[in-house]
CSV table of C-alpha atoms in Angstrom, one decimal:
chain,number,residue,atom,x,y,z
A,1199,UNK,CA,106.2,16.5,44.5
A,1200,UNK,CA,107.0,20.0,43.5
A,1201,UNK,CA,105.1,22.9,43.2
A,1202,UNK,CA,104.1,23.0,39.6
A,1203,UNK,CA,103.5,19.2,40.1
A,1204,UNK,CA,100.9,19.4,42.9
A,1205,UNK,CA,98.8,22.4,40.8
A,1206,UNK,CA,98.9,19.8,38.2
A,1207,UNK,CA,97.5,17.2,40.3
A,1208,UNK,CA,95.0,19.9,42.1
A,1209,UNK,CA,93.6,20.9,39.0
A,1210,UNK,CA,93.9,18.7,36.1
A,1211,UNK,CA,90.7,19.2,34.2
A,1212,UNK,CA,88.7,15.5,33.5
A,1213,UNK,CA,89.4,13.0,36.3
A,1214,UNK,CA,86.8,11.5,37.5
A,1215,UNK,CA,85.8,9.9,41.1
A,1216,UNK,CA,86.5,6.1,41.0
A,1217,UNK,CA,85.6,3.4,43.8
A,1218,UNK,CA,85.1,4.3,47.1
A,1219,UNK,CA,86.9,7.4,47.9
A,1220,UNK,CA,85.2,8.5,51.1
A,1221,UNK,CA,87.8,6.2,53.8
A,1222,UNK,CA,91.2,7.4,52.0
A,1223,UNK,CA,89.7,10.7,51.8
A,1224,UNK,CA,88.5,10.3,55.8
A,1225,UNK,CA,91.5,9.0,57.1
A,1226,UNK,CA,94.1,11.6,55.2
A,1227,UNK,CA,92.0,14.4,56.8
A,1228,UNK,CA,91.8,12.5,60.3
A,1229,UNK,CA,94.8,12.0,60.7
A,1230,UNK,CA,95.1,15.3,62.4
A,1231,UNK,CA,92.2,15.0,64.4
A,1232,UNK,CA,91.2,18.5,64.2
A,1233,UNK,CA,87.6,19.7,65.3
A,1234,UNK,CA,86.0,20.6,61.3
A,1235,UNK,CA,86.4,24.3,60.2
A,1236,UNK,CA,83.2,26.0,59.4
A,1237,UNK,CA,82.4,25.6,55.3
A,1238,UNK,CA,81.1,29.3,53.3
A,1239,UNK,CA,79.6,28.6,50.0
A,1240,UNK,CA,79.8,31.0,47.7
A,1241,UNK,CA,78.2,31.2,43.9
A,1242,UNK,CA,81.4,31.2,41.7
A,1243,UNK,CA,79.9,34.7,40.1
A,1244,UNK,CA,81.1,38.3,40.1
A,1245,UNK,CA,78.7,39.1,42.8
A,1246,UNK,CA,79.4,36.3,44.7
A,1247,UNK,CA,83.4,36.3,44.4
A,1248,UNK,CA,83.7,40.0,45.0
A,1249,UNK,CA,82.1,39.0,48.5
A,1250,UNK,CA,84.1,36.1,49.1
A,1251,UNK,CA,87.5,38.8,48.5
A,1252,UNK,CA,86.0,41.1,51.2
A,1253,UNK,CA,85.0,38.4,53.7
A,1254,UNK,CA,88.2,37.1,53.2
A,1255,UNK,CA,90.5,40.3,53.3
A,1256,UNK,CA,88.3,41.0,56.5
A,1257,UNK,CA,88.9,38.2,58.3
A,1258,UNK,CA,92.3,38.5,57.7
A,1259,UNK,CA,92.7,42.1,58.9
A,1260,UNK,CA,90.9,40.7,62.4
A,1261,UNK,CA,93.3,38.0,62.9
A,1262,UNK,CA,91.0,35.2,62.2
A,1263,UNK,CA,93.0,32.4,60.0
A,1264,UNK,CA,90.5,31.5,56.7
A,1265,UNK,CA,91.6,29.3,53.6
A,1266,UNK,CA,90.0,30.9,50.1
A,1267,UNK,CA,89.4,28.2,47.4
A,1268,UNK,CA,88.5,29.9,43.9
A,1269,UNK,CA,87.0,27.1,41.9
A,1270,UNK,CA,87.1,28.1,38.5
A,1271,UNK,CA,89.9,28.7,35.4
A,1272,UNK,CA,91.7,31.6,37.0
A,1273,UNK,CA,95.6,31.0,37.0
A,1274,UNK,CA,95.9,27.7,39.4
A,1275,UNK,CA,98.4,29.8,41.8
A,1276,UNK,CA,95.8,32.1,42.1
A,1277,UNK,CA,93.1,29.9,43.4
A,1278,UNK,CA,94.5,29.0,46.7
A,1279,UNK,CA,94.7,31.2,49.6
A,1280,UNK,CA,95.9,31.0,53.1
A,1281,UNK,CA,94.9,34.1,55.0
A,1282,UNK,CA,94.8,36.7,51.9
A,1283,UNK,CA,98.3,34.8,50.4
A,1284,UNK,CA,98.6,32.5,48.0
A,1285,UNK,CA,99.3,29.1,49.8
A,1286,UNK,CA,103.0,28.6,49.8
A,1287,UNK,CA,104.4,26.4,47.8
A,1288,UNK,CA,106.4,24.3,50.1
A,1289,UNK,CA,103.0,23.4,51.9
A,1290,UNK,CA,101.6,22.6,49.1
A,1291,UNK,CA,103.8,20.5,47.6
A,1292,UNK,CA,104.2,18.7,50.8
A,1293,UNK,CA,100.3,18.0,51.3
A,1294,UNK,CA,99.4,17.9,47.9
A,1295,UNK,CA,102.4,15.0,47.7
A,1296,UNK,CA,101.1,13.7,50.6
A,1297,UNK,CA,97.3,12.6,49.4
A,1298,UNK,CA,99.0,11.8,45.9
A,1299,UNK,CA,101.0,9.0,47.6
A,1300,UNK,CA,97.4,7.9,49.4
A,1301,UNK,CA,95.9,7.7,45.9
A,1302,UNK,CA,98.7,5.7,44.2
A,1303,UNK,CA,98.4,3.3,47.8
A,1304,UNK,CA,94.9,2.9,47.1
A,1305,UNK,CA,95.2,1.4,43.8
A,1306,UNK,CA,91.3,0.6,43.4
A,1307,UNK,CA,90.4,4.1,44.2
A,1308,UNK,CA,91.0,7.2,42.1
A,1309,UNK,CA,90.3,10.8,43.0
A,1310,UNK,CA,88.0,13.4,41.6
A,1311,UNK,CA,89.7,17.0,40.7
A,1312,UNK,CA,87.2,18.3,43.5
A,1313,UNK,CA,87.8,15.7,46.2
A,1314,UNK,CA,91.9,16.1,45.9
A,1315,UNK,CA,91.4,20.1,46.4
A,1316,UNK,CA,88.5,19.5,49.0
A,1317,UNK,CA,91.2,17.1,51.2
A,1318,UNK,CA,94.2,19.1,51.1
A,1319,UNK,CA,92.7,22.0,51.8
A,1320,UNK,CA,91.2,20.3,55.0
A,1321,UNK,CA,94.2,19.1,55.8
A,1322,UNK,CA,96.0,22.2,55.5
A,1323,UNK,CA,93.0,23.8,57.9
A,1324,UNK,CA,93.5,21.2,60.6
A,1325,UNK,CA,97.3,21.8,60.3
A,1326,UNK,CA,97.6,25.8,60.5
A,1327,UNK,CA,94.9,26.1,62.6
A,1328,UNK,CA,92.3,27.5,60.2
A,1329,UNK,CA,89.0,27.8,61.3
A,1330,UNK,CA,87.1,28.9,58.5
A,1331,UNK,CA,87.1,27.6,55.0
A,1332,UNK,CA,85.7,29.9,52.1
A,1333,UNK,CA,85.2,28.6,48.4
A,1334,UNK,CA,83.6,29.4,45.4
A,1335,UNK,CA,82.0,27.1,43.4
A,1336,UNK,CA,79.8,26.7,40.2
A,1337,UNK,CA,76.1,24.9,39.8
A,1338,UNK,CA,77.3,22.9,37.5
A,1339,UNK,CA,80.6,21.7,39.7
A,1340,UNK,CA,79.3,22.1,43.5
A,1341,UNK,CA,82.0,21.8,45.7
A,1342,UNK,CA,80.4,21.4,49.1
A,1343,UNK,CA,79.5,17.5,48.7
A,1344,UNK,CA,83.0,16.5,48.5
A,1345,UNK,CA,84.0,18.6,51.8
A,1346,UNK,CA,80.5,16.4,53.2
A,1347,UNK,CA,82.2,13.4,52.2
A,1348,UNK,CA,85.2,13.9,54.0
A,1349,UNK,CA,83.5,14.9,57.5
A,1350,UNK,CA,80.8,13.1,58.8
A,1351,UNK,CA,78.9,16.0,60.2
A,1352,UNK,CA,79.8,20.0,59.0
A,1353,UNK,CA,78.4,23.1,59.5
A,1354,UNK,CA,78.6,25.1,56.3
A,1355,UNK,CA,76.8,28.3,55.5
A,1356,UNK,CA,75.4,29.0,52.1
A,1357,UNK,CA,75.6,32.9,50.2
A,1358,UNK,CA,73.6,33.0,46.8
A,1359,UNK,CA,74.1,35.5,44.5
A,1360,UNK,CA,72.2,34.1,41.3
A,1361,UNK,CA,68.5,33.9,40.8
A,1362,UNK,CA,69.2,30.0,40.1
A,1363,UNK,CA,71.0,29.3,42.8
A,1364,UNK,CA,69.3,26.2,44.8
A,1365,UNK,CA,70.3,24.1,48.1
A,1366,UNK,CA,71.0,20.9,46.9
A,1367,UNK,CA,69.5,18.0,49.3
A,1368,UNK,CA,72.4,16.1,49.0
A,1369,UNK,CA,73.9,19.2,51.6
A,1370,UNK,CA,70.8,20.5,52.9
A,1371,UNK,CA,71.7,18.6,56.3
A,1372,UNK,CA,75.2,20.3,56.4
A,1373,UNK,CA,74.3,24.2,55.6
A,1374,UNK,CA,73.1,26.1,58.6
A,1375,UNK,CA,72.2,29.3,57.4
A,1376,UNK,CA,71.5,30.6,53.5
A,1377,UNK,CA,72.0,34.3,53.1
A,1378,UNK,CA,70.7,35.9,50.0
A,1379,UNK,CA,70.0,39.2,47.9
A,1380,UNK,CA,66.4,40.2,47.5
A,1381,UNK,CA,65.0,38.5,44.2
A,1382,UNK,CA,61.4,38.6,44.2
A,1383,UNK,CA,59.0,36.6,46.1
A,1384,UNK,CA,58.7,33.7,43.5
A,1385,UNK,CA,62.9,33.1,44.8
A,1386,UNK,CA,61.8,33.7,48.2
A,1387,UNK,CA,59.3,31.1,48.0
A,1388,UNK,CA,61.4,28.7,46.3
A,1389,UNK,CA,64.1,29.1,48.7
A,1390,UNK,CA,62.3,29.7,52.0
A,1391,UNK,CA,60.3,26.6,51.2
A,1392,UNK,CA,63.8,24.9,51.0
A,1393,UNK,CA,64.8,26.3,53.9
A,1394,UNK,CA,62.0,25.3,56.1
A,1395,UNK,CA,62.2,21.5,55.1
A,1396,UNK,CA,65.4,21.1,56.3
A,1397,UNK,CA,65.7,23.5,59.3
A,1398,UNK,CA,67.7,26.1,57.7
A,1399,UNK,CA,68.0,29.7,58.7
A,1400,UNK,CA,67.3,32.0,55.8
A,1401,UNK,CA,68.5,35.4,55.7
A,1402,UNK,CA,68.1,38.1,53.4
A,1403,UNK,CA,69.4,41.4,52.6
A,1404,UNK,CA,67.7,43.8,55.1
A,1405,UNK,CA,67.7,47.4,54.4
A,1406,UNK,CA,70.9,49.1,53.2
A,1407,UNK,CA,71.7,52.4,51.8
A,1408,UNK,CA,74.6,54.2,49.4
A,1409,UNK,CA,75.7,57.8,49.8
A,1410,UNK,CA,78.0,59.8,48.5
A,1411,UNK,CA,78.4,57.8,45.4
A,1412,UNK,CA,81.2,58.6,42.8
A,1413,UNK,CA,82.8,56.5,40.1
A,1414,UNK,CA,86.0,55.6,42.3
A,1415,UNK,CA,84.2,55.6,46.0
A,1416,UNK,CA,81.0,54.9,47.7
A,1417,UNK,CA,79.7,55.3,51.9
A,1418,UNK,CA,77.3,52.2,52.4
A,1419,UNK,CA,75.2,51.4,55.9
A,1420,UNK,CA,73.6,48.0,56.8
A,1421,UNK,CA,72.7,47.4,60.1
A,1422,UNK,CA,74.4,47.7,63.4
A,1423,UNK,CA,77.3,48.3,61.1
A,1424,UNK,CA,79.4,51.6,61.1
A,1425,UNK,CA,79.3,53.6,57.9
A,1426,UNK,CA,82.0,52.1,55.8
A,1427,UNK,CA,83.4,53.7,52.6
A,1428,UNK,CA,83.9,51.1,49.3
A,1429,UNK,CA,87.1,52.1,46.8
A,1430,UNK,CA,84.3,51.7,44.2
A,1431,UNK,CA,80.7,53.1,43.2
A,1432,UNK,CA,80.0,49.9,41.5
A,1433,UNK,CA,76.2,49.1,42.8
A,1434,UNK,CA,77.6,45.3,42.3
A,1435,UNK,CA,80.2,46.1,45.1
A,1436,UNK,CA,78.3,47.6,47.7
A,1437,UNK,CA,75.9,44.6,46.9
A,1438,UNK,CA,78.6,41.9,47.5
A,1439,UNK,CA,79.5,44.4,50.7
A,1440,UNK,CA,76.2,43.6,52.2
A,1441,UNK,CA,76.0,40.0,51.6
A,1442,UNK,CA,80.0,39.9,53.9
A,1443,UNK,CA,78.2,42.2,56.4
A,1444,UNK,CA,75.4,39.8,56.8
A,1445,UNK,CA,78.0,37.1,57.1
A,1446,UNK,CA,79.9,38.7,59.9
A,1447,UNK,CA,76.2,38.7,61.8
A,1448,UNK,CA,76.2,35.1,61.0
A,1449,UNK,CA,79.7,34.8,62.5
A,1450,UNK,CA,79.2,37.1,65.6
A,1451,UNK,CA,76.6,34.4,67.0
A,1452,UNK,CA,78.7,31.3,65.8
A,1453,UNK,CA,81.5,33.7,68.5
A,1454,UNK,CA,83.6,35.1,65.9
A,1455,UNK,CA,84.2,38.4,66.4
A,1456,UNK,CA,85.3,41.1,64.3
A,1457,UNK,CA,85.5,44.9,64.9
A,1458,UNK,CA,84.6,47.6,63.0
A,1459,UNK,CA,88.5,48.7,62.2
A,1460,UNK,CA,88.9,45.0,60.8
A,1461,UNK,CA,85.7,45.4,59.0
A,1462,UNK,CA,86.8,48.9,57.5
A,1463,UNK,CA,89.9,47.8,56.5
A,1464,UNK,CA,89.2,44.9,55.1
A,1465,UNK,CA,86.4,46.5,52.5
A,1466,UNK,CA,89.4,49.1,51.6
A,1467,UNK,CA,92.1,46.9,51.2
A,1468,UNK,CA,90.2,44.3,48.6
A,1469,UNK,CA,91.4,44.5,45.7
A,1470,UNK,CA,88.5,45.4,43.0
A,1471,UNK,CA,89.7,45.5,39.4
A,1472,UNK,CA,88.0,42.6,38.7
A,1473,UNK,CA,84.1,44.9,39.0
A,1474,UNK,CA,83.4,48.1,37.2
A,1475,UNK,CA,87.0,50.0,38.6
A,1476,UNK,CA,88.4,53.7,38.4
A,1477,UNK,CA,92.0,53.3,36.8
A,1478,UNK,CA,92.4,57.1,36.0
A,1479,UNK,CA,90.7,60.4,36.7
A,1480,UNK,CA,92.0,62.8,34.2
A,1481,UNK,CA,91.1,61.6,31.7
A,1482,UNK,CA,88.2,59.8,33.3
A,1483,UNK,CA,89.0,56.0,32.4
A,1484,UNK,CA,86.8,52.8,33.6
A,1485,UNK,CA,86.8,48.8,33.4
A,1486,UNK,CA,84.9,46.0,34.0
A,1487,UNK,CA,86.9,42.6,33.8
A,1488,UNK,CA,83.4,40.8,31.9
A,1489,UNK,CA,84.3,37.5,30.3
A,1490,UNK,CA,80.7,36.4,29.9
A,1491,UNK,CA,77.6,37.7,28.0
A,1492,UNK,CA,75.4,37.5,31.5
A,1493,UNK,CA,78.1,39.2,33.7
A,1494,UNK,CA,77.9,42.0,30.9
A,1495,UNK,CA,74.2,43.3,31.8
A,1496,UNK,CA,76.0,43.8,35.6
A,1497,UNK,CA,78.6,45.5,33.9
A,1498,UNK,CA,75.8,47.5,31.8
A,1499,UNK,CA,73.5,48.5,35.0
A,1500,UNK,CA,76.5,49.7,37.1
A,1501,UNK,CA,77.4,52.1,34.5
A,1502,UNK,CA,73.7,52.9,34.5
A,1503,UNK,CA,73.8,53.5,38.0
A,1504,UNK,CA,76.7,55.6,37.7
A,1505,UNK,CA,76.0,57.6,34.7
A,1506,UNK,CA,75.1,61.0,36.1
A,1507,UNK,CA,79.1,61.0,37.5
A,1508,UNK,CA,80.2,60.0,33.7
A,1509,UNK,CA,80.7,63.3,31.5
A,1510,UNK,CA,80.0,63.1,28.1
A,1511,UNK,CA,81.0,61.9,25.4
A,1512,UNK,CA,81.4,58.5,26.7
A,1513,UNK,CA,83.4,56.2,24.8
A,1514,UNK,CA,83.0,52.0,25.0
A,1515,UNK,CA,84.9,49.5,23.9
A,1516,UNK,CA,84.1,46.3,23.7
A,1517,UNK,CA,85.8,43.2,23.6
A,1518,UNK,CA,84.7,41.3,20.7
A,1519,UNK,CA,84.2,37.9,22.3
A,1520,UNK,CA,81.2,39.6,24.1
A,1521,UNK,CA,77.3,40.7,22.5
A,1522,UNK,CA,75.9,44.0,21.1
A,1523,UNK,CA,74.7,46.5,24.2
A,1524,UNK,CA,71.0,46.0,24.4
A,1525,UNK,CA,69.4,48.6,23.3
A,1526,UNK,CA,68.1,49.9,26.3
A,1527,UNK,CA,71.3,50.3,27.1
A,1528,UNK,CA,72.9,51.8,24.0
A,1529,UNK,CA,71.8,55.5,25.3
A,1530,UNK,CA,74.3,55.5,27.7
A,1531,UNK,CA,77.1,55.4,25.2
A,1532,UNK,CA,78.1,58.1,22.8
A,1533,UNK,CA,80.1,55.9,20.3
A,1534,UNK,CA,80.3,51.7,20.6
A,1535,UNK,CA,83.8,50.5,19.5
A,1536,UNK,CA,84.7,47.0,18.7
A,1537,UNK,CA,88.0,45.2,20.1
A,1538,UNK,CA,89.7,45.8,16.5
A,1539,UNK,CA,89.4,49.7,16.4
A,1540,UNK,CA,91.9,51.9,17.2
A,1541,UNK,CA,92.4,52.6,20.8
A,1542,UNK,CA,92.9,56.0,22.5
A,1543,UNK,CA,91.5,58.0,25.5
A,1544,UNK,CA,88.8,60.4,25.0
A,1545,UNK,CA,90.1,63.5,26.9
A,1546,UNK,CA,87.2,65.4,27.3
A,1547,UNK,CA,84.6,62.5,28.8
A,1548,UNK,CA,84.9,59.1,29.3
A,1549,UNK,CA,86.5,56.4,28.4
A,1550,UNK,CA,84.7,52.7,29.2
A,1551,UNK,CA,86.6,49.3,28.6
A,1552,UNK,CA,84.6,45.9,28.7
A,1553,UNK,CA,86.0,42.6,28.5
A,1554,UNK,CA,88.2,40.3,29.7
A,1555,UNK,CA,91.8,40.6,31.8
A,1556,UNK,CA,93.7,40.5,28.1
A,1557,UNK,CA,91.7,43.0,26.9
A,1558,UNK,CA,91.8,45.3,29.2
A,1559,UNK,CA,95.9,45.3,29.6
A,1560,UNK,CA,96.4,45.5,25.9
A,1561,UNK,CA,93.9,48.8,26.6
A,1562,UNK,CA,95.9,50.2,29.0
A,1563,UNK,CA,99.3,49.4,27.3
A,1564,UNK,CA,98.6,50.8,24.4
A,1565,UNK,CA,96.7,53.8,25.2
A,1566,UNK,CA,99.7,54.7,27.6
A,1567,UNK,CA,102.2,53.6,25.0
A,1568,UNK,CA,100.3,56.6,23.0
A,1569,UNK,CA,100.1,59.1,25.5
A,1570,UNK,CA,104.5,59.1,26.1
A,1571,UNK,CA,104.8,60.0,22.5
């Protein structure tokens, strides 16, 4: 199987779980007889993905081997990582050819998108020596059963970062420990009573605090933690920064350790385009990467957070796929352009871009394109 081939096969959108999966599924895994990594769920969100990048970049920088599964439509490349790298695609190929041969074998049995992902990425664990498996996944399309399918008895841990997030019961045995922002009581009630059926540890976000804010940078404190400075002022980011710090807690009693340089470097090296990012000072230039109407009131409250750093006037555009700016929000803005207007740089304030990846590089090619002439 090639490359291309076993992305195909990964992530080919409608296939569906037929007959019983859980002994091919078992014994492809076992075959390596490896003790089960430890499982982090995370809410396939912006909050809960920019904490997934951190933990992840963290864990790499303290030499503690971690596979990163991105469950949703990014690029397929992009949605496999072996300690902060794309999986290579030799490995790949080889496991992902692997379990395909197990599923042609088993001609009574078909695989679920999910479950194919789930096993060769606990295969891969058991082979590299991985210890820790993170993944993001939706409500809608949990991913957590299938890695319960596959092992017997797991210990996963849980991070929410949505008001609707739930613990299923089908996994309730499996999760550990649920970490959570601060939503209210009725969420704390509805989780905490969750929680204490099933013997689950429920932790939420203690107190925290942000200095020395500024549209590019941030200094954060939580806990026992030293003070750590964020490439970003984004509230969302210093958010998803406490829900990894909590994490890391969570790790330190489960004996992984990792030391405040790790933990520094990590947070610096993450890559953060994706949340509400600096691209240029002079002139003053931000952008969200928002594909979704509800991800746009984040967008909205981090530039309301950081609106006394934004000189005026202050310039949006907006991609068109996306809704009008409430108006509580429509103060913030100076002028509201649409995706179809002309696009230039307002050299005296600020410039804001919203919207997805495409938009956002046809933005900033253009507007540079402009600027050279």
């Amino acid at each position: 199987m090639t490359y291309q081939h076993a992305l195909r096969y990964l992530t080919a959108s409608g296939t569906a779980s037929q007959g019983n999966t859980r002994l091919p599924l078992r014994s492809f895994v076992n075959q390596t007889k490896a003790t089960p990594p430890l499982f982090i769920r995370f809410t396939a969100n912006k909050l809960g993905h920019t904490a997934a990048l951190f933990l992840r970049n963290i864990l790499t920088e303290a030499g503690i081997s971690c596979l990163h599964w991105i469950d949703d439509t990014s690029e397929p490349k992009q949605r496999f990582w072996l300690d902060g790298k794309p999986i290579s695609p030799p490995l790949m190929a080889r496991v992902a050819g692997e379990l395909h041969d197990v599923e042609i074998a088993a001609s009574d049995v078909s695989f679920s998108a999910t479950e194919r992902c789930a096993a060769v990425l606990c295969r891969i664990a058991a082979q590299q020596s991985c210890r820790i498996i993170l993944f993001e996944s939706t409500h809608e399309a949990p991913s957590l059963p299938a890695f319960c399918s596959i092992y017997s008895r797991l210990n996963a841990i849980a991070v929410l970062s949505d008001k609707k997030d739930a613990i299923s019961e089908t996994v309730r045995a499996n999760v550990r420990l649920v970490i959570s922002p601060t939503y209210g009581p009725a969420f704390y009630r509805r989780i905490s009573d969750a929680c204490a059926a099933s013997n689950i540890r429920l932790e939420i976000i203690k107190k925290s605090n942000r200095t020395n804010i500024t549209p590019g940078a941030q200094t954060i404190s939580y806990g026992k933690f030293p003070d750590c400075r964020l490439p970003s002022g984004s509230k969302l980011c210093a958010d998803a920064a406490f829900l990894t710090m909590e994490c890391l807690l969570a790790l330190e009693r489960m004996r992984f350790f990792v030391g405040g340089a790790a933990l520094q470097s990590g947070l610096q090296k993450t890559d953060l385009s994706h949340a509400c990012h600096l691209r240029c000072i002079q002139p003053l230039l931000l952008a969200d990467c928002v594909t979704q109407n509800d991800e746009l009131s984040l967008s909205l409250s981090d530039l309301n957070d950081l609106s006394p750093h934004l000189p005026r006037p202050r310039h949006l555009w907006l991609d068109d796929s996306l809704s009008d700016i409430p108006p509580q929000y429509a103060p913030l803005f100076d002028e509201i352009h649409r995706g179809e207007t002309e696009l230039y740089l307002c050299e005296e304030g600020t410039t804001l871009v919203i919207g997805p990846p495409s938009f956002i590089y046809t933005f900033s090619k253009n507007t540079h394109r402009k600027q050279k002439k």
